[in-house]
Amino acid sequence: MRKLIEPMKDLSLISEDMELPFPLYEYKNRLNKIRKKMEEKGIDTLYLTLPENVYYVSGLKLIWYRANSSPVWNDTKITGAAIHVNSDKFMIFDCVDEEGAVYGSTCCTDPRIKNDIPQDVMMGEARECPGPGEDFMDLVVKDLYNEGWLKGVVALEMGSYRPPRTVSEIFQAKLEAKGAKIVDGTDIVLDIRTIKSPLEINCIEKAAHIADIGHKAIRDNLHEGMTELELVAEYTSAMMRAGGESMSLVDMCRFGTGKYWWVHSPAGRKKLIRNNPVAVDLCGVYNRYHADQVRAYSLGEPPNEIAESYTMAGKIMKQVAKIIKPNLSIDDFYDEITRFIKEEGAWDEQYWLGGYELGISFPPDWVGNFVYDPYIDSNGARFEPGMVVNFETGFGIVDTLVFTEKEARILGTTPWELQIVDPDSPLAE
């Protein structure tokens, strides 16, 4: 029997309040799943750089990942986590800047904090720093080599946006110079993350409740003369007061018929006038797990085409609620939905009729790895227990679907009817 990862004995000296979002056995299970997948693929060492994957295995969450910062800091753009197929422990490599977060908010028992400048003492403490002709990358490679983790096959997340190609090629060359055979390991953790544990689903359920609170704030605060940005402030404030966190995509709030379908346009200073439709795409966020909800509103009676489109969206969601179940094949799902829309006489009127995986995300994206729509070859894929996806009706409503062993549910309680706010009510003035 292997032991669970033990928290660091001196953790209380680093942080008064450990922020690890899950119990240690959850992280141990995740690490074992990753190591099993590595063994199946013949990978000895996996080096993670995608923030979501590092968070998944360790609990580390940061604001700044140096993703698009100055080339001066290129050598530190490879900070991440290293996993070996035969080790119960993993390493986190990071700079002094993140020492508190690494020690105080992760389950890593083998953190490797380095100075990224040639100064061996910083903040009153001596740490390893680059020597002449070295940089932060060299320190990481040296540690991996000394641990024997560069023997055999080393997988890098080549599909991750960090580090950029100009950096990853240098890192790869340094690893190869020490004898490592480099392969792509982008999909290893991404594929594992597609199936959520019950604890992860619980976080997404909480996130959906927070999304409901955001939409209630929209209904309660919509009034003539407010700007799109002011409405963003209202629902964001409400969700954060309820315990929510920053969304990975922000400010998707649009006023007016002209902007209604500018689905990825940010909120601006446009003011709300009577009979304007309002479209808002937001996610509730809890422990970085996202639950998506898109709804529309109108200050007074909306244009007929908006009202009709939204009515169709509500009908589709009711049909989705009837047919979803665990292990439903995606092909069967679309057979039913396509037939229903055609019978309603609305086929070819829809926008995108698809969805994608939801779960852990950091800016700048909450769209997950798994994507489905009628035109993507499903390869026989099913909505397996543990999957969480959004579904976009193509007519203005988006919701989050969760599949468990026993049931499939649409999360959230925000109505599917177009919410019309009376412009002459006291709250709307």
CSV table of C-alpha atoms in Angstrom, one decimal:
chain,number,residue,atom,x,y,z
A,1,MET,CA,0.0,0.0,0.0
A,2,ARG,CA,1.3,3.4,-0.9
A,3,LYS,CA,1.1,6.2,1.5
A,4,LEU,CA,-0.8,9.4,0.9
A,5,ILE,CA,1.2,12.6,0.3
A,6,GLU,CA,1.9,14.2,3.7
A,7,PRO,CA,1.7,17.9,4.1
A,8,MET,CA,5.0,19.7,4.8
A,9,LYS,CA,5.7,19.8,8.5
A,10,ASP,CA,6.7,23.4,8.6
A,11,LEU,CA,3.7,24.5,6.5
A,12,SER,CA,2.3,26.7,9.3
A,13,LEU,CA,5.5,28.8,9.2
A,14,ILE,CA,4.8,29.6,5.6
A,15,SER,CA,1.0,30.1,5.6
A,16,GLU,CA,-1.5,30.7,8.4
A,17,ASP,CA,-4.2,29.3,6.2
A,18,MET,CA,-3.7,26.5,3.8
A,19,GLU,CA,-5.8,27.0,0.7
A,20,LEU,CA,-5.7,23.5,-0.8
A,21,PRO,CA,-9.2,23.1,-2.3
A,22,PHE,CA,-9.4,19.3,-2.0
A,23,PRO,CA,-8.3,16.6,0.5
A,24,LEU,CA,-4.9,15.0,-0.1
A,25,TYR,CA,-6.5,11.6,-1.2
A,26,GLU,CA,-8.0,13.5,-4.2
A,27,TYR,CA,-4.6,14.7,-5.3
A,28,LYS,CA,-3.1,11.2,-4.8
A,29,ASN,CA,-5.8,9.7,-7.0
A,30,ARG,CA,-5.0,12.3,-9.7
A,31,LEU,CA,-1.3,11.6,-9.5
A,32,ASN,CA,-1.8,7.9,-9.8
A,33,LYS,CA,-4.1,8.3,-12.8
A,34,ILE,CA,-1.4,10.4,-14.5
A,35,ARG,CA,1.3,7.9,-13.7
A,36,LYS,CA,-0.8,5.0,-15.0
A,37,LYS,CA,-1.4,6.9,-18.3
A,38,MET,CA,2.3,7.7,-18.6
A,39,GLU,CA,3.1,4.0,-18.1
A,40,GLU,CA,0.6,3.1,-20.9
A,41,LYS,CA,2.3,5.5,-23.2
A,42,GLY,CA,5.9,4.6,-22.4
A,43,ILE,CA,6.7,8.0,-20.8
A,44,ASP,CA,9.1,8.2,-17.9
A,45,THR,CA,8.8,11.9,-17.0
A,46,LEU,CA,6.0,14.4,-17.7
A,47,TYR,CA,6.7,18.1,-17.4
A,48,LEU,CA,3.6,20.2,-17.1
A,49,THR,CA,3.4,23.8,-18.0
A,50,LEU,CA,-0.3,24.4,-18.7
A,51,PRO,CA,-1.6,26.3,-15.6
A,52,GLU,CA,-4.8,24.2,-15.4
A,53,ASN,CA,-2.8,21.0,-15.4
A,54,VAL,CA,-0.4,22.2,-12.8
A,55,TYR,CA,-3.3,23.3,-10.6
A,56,TYR,CA,-5.0,19.9,-11.2
A,57,VAL,CA,-2.1,17.9,-9.8
A,58,SER,CA,-0.9,20.4,-7.1
A,59,GLY,CA,-3.5,23.1,-6.2
A,60,LEU,CA,-1.2,25.9,-7.4
A,61,LYS,CA,-3.0,28.9,-8.7
A,62,LEU,CA,-1.4,32.1,-9.7
A,63,ILE,CA,-2.3,35.4,-11.3
A,64,TRP,CA,0.8,35.9,-13.5
A,65,TYR,CA,2.2,33.0,-15.5
A,66,ARG,CA,4.7,35.1,-17.6
A,67,ALA,CA,2.9,33.8,-20.7
A,68,ASN,CA,3.3,36.9,-22.8
A,69,SER,CA,5.8,39.0,-20.8
A,70,SER,CA,9.1,40.4,-21.9
A,71,PRO,CA,11.7,38.1,-23.4
A,72,VAL,CA,13.9,39.1,-20.5
A,73,TRP,CA,12.0,36.5,-18.5
A,74,ASN,CA,11.9,33.8,-21.1
A,75,ASP,CA,13.9,31.3,-19.0
A,76,THR,CA,11.2,31.4,-16.3
A,77,LYS,CA,8.3,30.8,-18.7
A,78,ILE,CA,9.0,27.0,-18.2
A,79,THR,CA,8.0,27.0,-14.5
A,80,GLY,CA,5.8,24.0,-13.9
A,81,ALA,CA,5.5,20.5,-12.4
A,82,ALA,CA,7.5,17.4,-13.1
A,83,ILE,CA,6.1,13.9,-12.6
A,84,HIS,CA,8.0,10.6,-12.8
A,85,VAL,CA,6.3,7.4,-13.6
A,86,ASN,CA,7.9,5.6,-10.7
A,87,SER,CA,7.7,8.3,-8.0
A,88,ASP,CA,5.0,9.0,-5.5
A,89,LYS,CA,6.3,12.6,-5.3
A,90,PHE,CA,6.3,15.3,-7.9
A,91,MET,CA,8.3,18.5,-8.1
A,92,ILE,CA,7.2,22.1,-8.7
A,93,PHE,CA,9.8,24.4,-10.2
A,94,ASP,CA,9.1,28.1,-9.7
A,95,CYS,CA,10.7,31.4,-8.8
A,96,VAL,CA,11.1,33.1,-5.4
A,97,ASP,CA,8.1,35.3,-6.4
A,98,GLU,CA,5.8,32.3,-6.0
A,99,GLU,CA,7.4,30.6,-2.9
A,100,GLY,CA,4.5,31.5,-0.6
A,101,ALA,CA,1.9,30.1,-3.0
A,102,VAL,CA,3.8,26.9,-3.7
A,103,TYR,CA,4.4,26.2,0.0
A,104,GLY,CA,1.1,27.5,1.3
A,105,SER,CA,-1.4,26.3,-1.3
A,106,THR,CA,-0.2,23.1,-2.8
A,107,CYS,CA,0.2,19.4,-1.9
A,108,CYS,CA,3.7,19.3,-3.4
A,109,THR,CA,6.2,17.8,-0.9
A,110,ASP,CA,9.2,18.4,-3.2
A,111,PRO,CA,9.1,22.1,-4.2
A,112,ARG,CA,12.1,23.5,-6.0
A,113,ILE,CA,12.2,27.2,-5.6
A,114,LYS,CA,15.1,28.9,-7.4
A,115,ASN,CA,16.3,32.5,-7.8
A,116,ASP,CA,16.0,33.5,-11.4
A,117,ILE,CA,18.7,36.1,-11.1
A,118,PRO,CA,22.4,35.6,-10.2
A,119,GLN,CA,21.8,36.6,-6.6
A,120,ASP,CA,22.1,33.7,-4.1
A,121,VAL,CA,20.5,35.6,-1.2
A,122,MET,CA,17.1,37.1,-1.6
A,123,MET,CA,14.6,38.2,1.0
A,124,GLY,CA,17.2,37.2,3.6
A,125,GLU,CA,17.4,33.5,2.5
A,126,ALA,CA,20.0,31.7,0.5
A,127,ARG,CA,18.7,29.8,-2.6
A,128,GLU,CA,20.2,28.3,-5.7
A,129,CYS,CA,20.7,30.8,-8.4
A,130,PRO,CA,22.1,30.7,-11.9
A,131,GLY,CA,25.9,30.7,-12.2
A,132,PRO,CA,28.0,32.2,-15.0
A,133,GLY,CA,26.5,31.3,-18.3
A,134,GLU,CA,23.4,29.7,-16.7
A,135,ASP,CA,19.7,30.7,-16.4
A,136,PHE,CA,16.6,29.4,-14.6
A,137,MET,CA,16.1,26.7,-17.3
A,138,ASP,CA,19.6,25.3,-16.6
A,139,LEU,CA,18.7,24.9,-12.9
A,140,VAL,CA,15.6,23.0,-13.7
A,141,VAL,CA,17.4,20.7,-16.1
A,142,LYS,CA,20.2,20.1,-13.6
A,143,ASP,CA,17.7,19.0,-10.9
A,144,LEU,CA,15.9,16.7,-13.2
A,145,TYR,CA,19.2,15.2,-14.4
A,146,ASN,CA,20.5,14.7,-10.9
A,147,GLU,CA,17.2,13.0,-9.9
A,148,GLY,CA,17.6,10.6,-12.8
A,149,TRP,CA,14.4,11.9,-14.4
A,150,LEU,CA,16.0,12.5,-17.8
A,151,LYS,CA,16.7,8.9,-18.5
A,152,GLY,CA,14.3,7.6,-21.2
A,153,VAL,CA,11.3,9.4,-22.6
A,154,VAL,CA,10.4,12.9,-21.4
A,155,ALA,CA,7.0,14.4,-22.4
A,156,LEU,CA,6.4,18.2,-22.7
A,157,GLU,CA,3.1,19.9,-23.2
A,158,MET,CA,3.8,21.1,-26.7
A,159,GLY,CA,0.2,22.1,-27.2
A,160,SER,CA,0.2,24.5,-24.3
A,161,TYR,CA,0.3,28.2,-24.9
A,162,ARG,CA,3.1,28.4,-22.3
A,163,PRO,CA,5.9,28.3,-22.9
A,164,PRO,CA,5.9,29.9,-26.4
A,165,ARG,CA,7.8,28.1,-29.1
A,166,THR,CA,10.8,30.3,-28.9
A,167,VAL,CA,11.2,29.2,-25.3
A,168,SER,CA,10.1,25.6,-25.5
A,169,GLU,CA,12.6,24.8,-28.3
A,170,ILE,CA,15.4,26.0,-26.1
A,171,PHE,CA,14.1,24.0,-23.1
A,172,GLN,CA,13.8,20.9,-25.3
A,173,ALA,CA,17.3,21.3,-26.6
A,174,LYS,CA,18.7,21.6,-23.0
A,175,LEU,CA,16.8,18.4,-22.0
A,176,GLU,CA,18.0,16.5,-25.1
A,177,ALA,CA,21.6,17.6,-24.4
A,178,LYS,CA,21.3,15.6,-21.1
A,179,GLY,CA,20.1,12.5,-22.9
A,180,ALA,CA,16.3,12.8,-22.8
A,181,LYS,CA,14.1,11.7,-25.7
A,182,ILE,CA,11.4,14.3,-26.0
A,183,VAL,CA,7.8,13.5,-27.1
A,184,ASP,CA,4.5,15.4,-26.9
A,185,GLY,CA,2.5,14.8,-23.7
A,186,THR,CA,-0.1,17.5,-24.2
A,187,ASP,CA,-3.1,15.2,-24.0
A,188,ILE,CA,-2.2,13.1,-21.0
A,189,VAL,CA,-3.6,15.3,-18.2
A,190,LEU,CA,-6.2,16.9,-20.5
A,191,ASP,CA,-7.8,13.5,-21.3
A,192,ILE,CA,-7.8,12.6,-17.6
A,193,ARG,CA,-9.4,15.8,-16.6
A,194,THR,CA,-12.4,15.2,-19.0
A,195,ILE,CA,-13.9,12.8,-16.4
A,196,LYS,CA,-14.5,14.7,-13.1
A,197,SER,CA,-14.5,13.2,-9.7
A,198,PRO,CA,-17.5,13.7,-7.4
A,199,LEU,CA,-15.6,16.4,-5.5
A,200,GLU,CA,-15.0,18.3,-8.8
A,201,ILE,CA,-18.6,18.0,-9.8
A,202,ASN,CA,-19.6,19.5,-6.4
A,203,CYS,CA,-17.4,22.5,-7.2
A,204,ILE,CA,-19.1,23.0,-10.6
A,205,GLU,CA,-22.6,22.7,-8.9
A,206,LYS,CA,-21.5,25.5,-6.5
A,207,ALA,CA,-20.3,27.5,-9.5
A,208,ALA,CA,-23.7,27.1,-11.2
A,209,HIS,CA,-25.4,28.4,-8.1
A,210,ILE,CA,-23.1,31.4,-8.2
A,211,ALA,CA,-24.0,31.9,-11.9
A,212,ASP,CA,-27.7,32.0,-10.9
A,213,ILE,CA,-26.8,34.7,-8.4
A,214,GLY,CA,-25.1,36.7,-11.2
A,215,HIS,CA,-28.2,36.5,-13.4
A,216,LYS,CA,-30.5,37.5,-10.6
A,217,ALA,CA,-28.3,40.6,-10.2
A,218,ILE,CA,-28.9,41.4,-13.8
A,219,ARG,CA,-32.6,41.2,-13.5
A,220,ASP,CA,-32.6,43.2,-10.3
A,221,ASN,CA,-30.4,46.0,-11.6
A,222,LEU,CA,-31.2,46.5,-15.3
A,223,HIS,CA,-32.2,50.1,-15.9
A,224,GLU,CA,-32.3,52.7,-18.6
A,225,GLY,CA,-29.1,54.7,-19.1
A,226,MET,CA,-26.7,52.2,-17.5
A,227,THR,CA,-23.7,51.1,-19.6
A,228,GLU,CA,-22.7,47.5,-20.5
A,229,LEU,CA,-19.7,47.9,-18.2
A,230,GLU,CA,-21.9,49.0,-15.3
A,231,LEU,CA,-24.0,45.9,-15.7
A,232,VAL,CA,-20.9,43.8,-15.7
A,233,ALA,CA,-20.0,45.4,-12.4
A,234,GLU,CA,-23.4,44.5,-10.9
A,235,TYR,CA,-23.3,40.8,-11.7
A,236,THR,CA,-19.6,40.4,-11.0
A,237,SER,CA,-20.0,42.1,-7.6
A,238,ALA,CA,-22.9,39.9,-6.7
A,239,MET,CA,-21.1,36.7,-7.7
A,240,MET,CA,-18.0,37.6,-5.8
A,241,ARG,CA,-20.0,38.5,-2.7
A,242,ALA,CA,-21.4,35.0,-2.9
A,243,GLY,CA,-18.0,33.5,-2.9
A,244,GLY,CA,-17.3,33.4,-6.6
A,245,GLU,CA,-14.0,34.0,-8.4
A,246,SER,CA,-12.9,35.9,-11.5
A,247,MET,CA,-14.0,34.3,-14.7
A,248,SER,CA,-11.4,33.2,-17.3
A,249,LEU,CA,-13.3,35.2,-19.9
A,250,VAL,CA,-14.8,38.5,-18.8
A,251,ASP,CA,-17.2,41.2,-19.8
A,252,MET,CA,-19.3,39.3,-22.3
A,253,CYS,CA,-22.3,41.6,-22.0
A,254,ARG,CA,-24.0,43.3,-25.0
A,255,PHE,CA,-26.8,45.8,-25.5
A,256,GLY,CA,-28.9,46.3,-28.6
A,257,THR,CA,-30.0,44.3,-31.6
A,258,GLY,CA,-26.9,45.2,-33.5
A,259,LYS,CA,-24.5,43.7,-30.9
A,260,TYR,CA,-26.8,40.9,-29.8
A,261,TRP,CA,-24.9,38.3,-31.9
A,262,TRP,CA,-21.4,39.8,-31.4
A,263,VAL,CA,-20.9,36.8,-29.1
A,264,HIS,CA,-17.2,37.4,-28.3
A,265,SER,CA,-17.4,41.2,-28.1
A,266,PRO,CA,-16.4,42.8,-24.8
A,267,ALA,CA,-18.7,45.2,-22.8
A,268,GLY,CA,-18.2,48.9,-23.4
A,269,ARG,CA,-19.7,52.2,-22.6
A,270,LYS,CA,-22.8,51.7,-24.7
A,271,LYS,CA,-25.9,52.8,-22.8
A,272,LEU,CA,-29.1,50.8,-22.4
A,273,ILE,CA,-32.2,52.3,-24.0
A,274,ARG,CA,-35.8,51.1,-24.1
A,275,ASN,CA,-36.6,48.0,-26.1
A,276,ASN,CA,-32.9,47.0,-26.2
A,277,PRO,CA,-32.2,43.3,-25.8
A,278,VAL,CA,-29.4,42.4,-23.5
A,279,ALA,CA,-27.2,39.3,-23.9
A,280,VAL,CA,-24.9,38.1,-21.1
A,281,ASP,CA,-22.5,35.1,-21.2
A,282,LEU,CA,-21.1,34.5,-17.7
A,283,CYS,CA,-19.6,31.7,-15.6
A,284,GLY,CA,-19.9,31.1,-12.0
A,285,VAL,CA,-16.5,30.1,-10.7
A,286,TYR,CA,-15.6,28.0,-7.6
A,287,ASN,CA,-12.1,26.8,-6.9
A,288,ARG,CA,-11.4,27.7,-10.5
A,289,TYR,CA,-14.2,25.3,-11.8
A,290,HIS,CA,-16.5,27.1,-14.2
A,291,ALA,CA,-20.3,26.7,-14.9
A,292,ASP,CA,-21.6,28.5,-18.0
A,293,GLN,CA,-24.9,30.3,-18.4
A,294,VAL,CA,-26.0,32.6,-21.2
A,295,ARG,CA,-29.3,34.4,-20.9
A,296,ALA,CA,-31.0,37.3,-22.6
A,297,TYR,CA,-33.1,40.2,-21.2
A,298,SER,CA,-34.9,43.2,-22.6
A,299,LEU,CA,-35.7,46.6,-21.2
A,300,GLY,CA,-39.3,46.7,-22.4
A,301,GLU,CA,-40.6,44.7,-25.3
A,302,PRO,CA,-37.8,43.3,-27.5
A,303,PRO,CA,-37.7,43.2,-31.3
A,304,ASN,CA,-39.8,40.3,-32.6
A,305,GLU,CA,-36.8,38.4,-34.2
A,306,ILE,CA,-35.0,38.4,-30.8
A,307,ALA,CA,-38.1,37.2,-29.0
A,308,GLU,CA,-38.8,34.4,-31.5
A,309,SER,CA,-35.2,33.3,-31.5
A,310,TYR,CA,-35.1,33.1,-27.8
A,311,THR,CA,-38.4,31.2,-27.6
A,312,MET,CA,-36.8,28.6,-29.9
A,313,ALA,CA,-33.8,28.4,-27.6
A,314,GLY,CA,-36.1,27.6,-24.6
A,315,LYS,CA,-37.8,24.9,-26.5
A,316,ILE,CA,-34.5,23.3,-27.4
A,317,MET,CA,-33.4,23.3,-23.8
A,318,LYS,CA,-36.6,21.6,-22.7
A,319,GLN,CA,-36.0,19.0,-25.3
A,320,VAL,CA,-32.4,18.5,-24.1
A,321,ALA,CA,-33.7,18.1,-20.6
A,322,LYS,CA,-35.9,15.2,-21.8
A,323,ILE,CA,-33.3,13.3,-23.7
A,324,ILE,CA,-30.0,13.6,-21.8
A,325,LYS,CA,-28.9,10.6,-19.8
A,326,PRO,CA,-25.6,8.9,-18.7
A,327,ASN,CA,-23.7,7.3,-21.6
A,328,LEU,CA,-25.9,8.9,-24.2
A,329,SER,CA,-24.0,8.7,-27.5
A,330,ILE,CA,-23.3,12.1,-29.0
A,331,ASP,CA,-24.6,10.9,-32.4
A,332,ASP,CA,-27.9,9.9,-30.8
A,333,PHE,CA,-28.1,13.2,-29.0
A,334,TYR,CA,-27.8,15.1,-32.2
A,335,ASP,CA,-30.2,12.9,-34.1
A,336,GLU,CA,-32.8,13.9,-31.6
A,337,ILE,CA,-32.0,17.6,-31.4
A,338,THR,CA,-31.6,18.0,-35.2
A,339,ARG,CA,-34.9,16.2,-35.8
A,340,PHE,CA,-36.6,18.4,-33.2
A,341,ILE,CA,-35.3,21.7,-34.7
A,342,LYS,CA,-36.3,20.6,-38.2
A,343,GLU,CA,-39.8,19.7,-37.0
A,344,GLU,CA,-40.0,23.2,-35.5
A,345,GLY,CA,-39.1,24.7,-38.9
A,346,ALA,CA,-36.0,26.4,-37.5
A,347,TRP,CA,-33.2,24.4,-39.0
A,348,ASP,CA,-30.5,26.7,-40.7
A,349,GLU,CA,-31.6,29.6,-38.5
A,350,GLN,CA,-29.3,28.6,-35.6
A,351,TYR,CA,-25.9,29.8,-34.7
A,352,TRP,CA,-23.4,27.2,-33.4
A,353,LEU,CA,-25.2,24.1,-32.0
A,354,GLY,CA,-22.5,22.6,-30.0
A,355,GLY,CA,-20.6,22.5,-26.7
A,356,TYR,CA,-17.4,22.0,-24.9
A,357,GLU,CA,-15.9,20.7,-21.7
A,358,LEU,CA,-16.1,22.8,-18.6
A,359,GLY,CA,-13.9,22.5,-15.5
A,360,ILE,CA,-10.7,24.1,-14.3
A,361,SER,CA,-9.6,27.2,-16.1
A,362,PHE,CA,-7.5,30.3,-15.8
A,363,PRO,CA,-7.5,33.4,-18.0
A,364,PRO,CA,-7.6,33.8,-21.0
A,365,ASP,CA,-9.9,30.9,-21.7
A,366,TRP,CA,-12.6,28.7,-20.1
A,367,VAL,CA,-13.2,26.4,-23.1
A,368,GLY,CA,-12.1,22.9,-22.3
A,369,ASN,CA,-10.4,20.2,-24.3
A,370,PHE,CA,-13.4,18.1,-25.4
A,371,VAL,CA,-15.6,19.8,-28.0
A,372,TYR,CA,-18.7,18.4,-29.8
A,373,ASP,CA,-21.1,19.5,-32.5
A,374,PRO,CA,-23.1,17.9,-35.4
A,375,TYR,CA,-20.2,18.3,-37.8
A,376,ILE,CA,-17.3,16.9,-35.7
A,377,ASP,CA,-16.8,13.2,-36.1
A,378,SER,CA,-17.7,11.9,-32.6
A,379,ASN,CA,-15.8,8.6,-33.1
A,380,GLY,CA,-18.5,6.9,-31.1
A,381,ALA,CA,-18.0,9.2,-28.1
A,382,ARG,CA,-20.6,9.3,-25.3
A,383,PHE,CA,-21.5,11.6,-22.5
A,384,GLU,CA,-19.8,9.5,-19.9
A,385,PRO,CA,-20.4,9.7,-16.2
A,386,GLY,CA,-18.1,12.4,-14.8
A,387,MET,CA,-18.3,14.6,-17.9
A,388,VAL,CA,-19.4,18.3,-17.6
A,389,VAL,CA,-20.0,20.3,-20.8
A,390,ASN,CA,-21.9,23.3,-21.8
A,391,PHE,CA,-24.6,23.2,-24.5
A,392,GLU,CA,-25.2,26.1,-26.9
A,393,THR,CA,-28.6,26.1,-28.5
A,394,GLY,CA,-27.7,28.3,-31.3
A,395,PHE,CA,-30.6,30.6,-30.5
A,396,GLY,CA,-29.3,32.5,-27.4
A,397,ILE,CA,-29.3,30.1,-24.4
A,398,VAL,CA,-26.3,28.2,-23.1
A,399,ASP,CA,-26.3,26.0,-20.1
A,400,THR,CA,-24.1,23.5,-18.2
A,401,LEU,CA,-24.8,19.8,-18.4
A,402,VAL,CA,-23.4,17.3,-15.9
A,403,PHE,CA,-23.4,13.5,-16.2
A,404,THR,CA,-23.0,11.1,-13.3
A,405,GLU,CA,-23.4,7.4,-12.9
A,406,LYS,CA,-27.1,7.7,-12.1
A,407,GLU,CA,-28.4,10.8,-13.9
A,408,ALA,CA,-27.8,13.7,-16.2
A,409,ARG,CA,-28.8,17.2,-15.2
A,410,ILE,CA,-28.9,20.8,-16.5
A,411,LEU,CA,-27.3,22.9,-13.7
A,412,GLY,CA,-28.7,26.2,-12.6
A,413,THR,CA,-32.2,27.6,-12.0
A,414,THR,CA,-32.2,30.7,-14.1
A,415,PRO,CA,-35.4,30.6,-16.3
A,416,TRP,CA,-35.2,29.9,-20.1
A,417,GLU,CA,-37.8,32.5,-20.8
A,418,LEU,CA,-36.7,35.9,-22.1
A,419,GLN,CA,-36.7,38.2,-19.0
A,420,ILE,CA,-38.5,41.5,-19.8
A,421,VAL,CA,-37.9,44.3,-17.4
A,422,ASP,CA,-40.5,47.1,-17.3
A,423,PRO,CA,-38.6,50.3,-18.1
A,424,ASP,CA,-41.1,52.3,-16.0
A,425,SER,CA,-40.7,50.3,-12.8
A,426,PRO,CA,-38.9,52.1,-10.0
A,427,LEU,CA,-35.9,49.7,-10.3
A,428,ALA,CA,-35.5,50.3,-14.0
A,429,GLU,CA,-35.4,54.1,-13.7
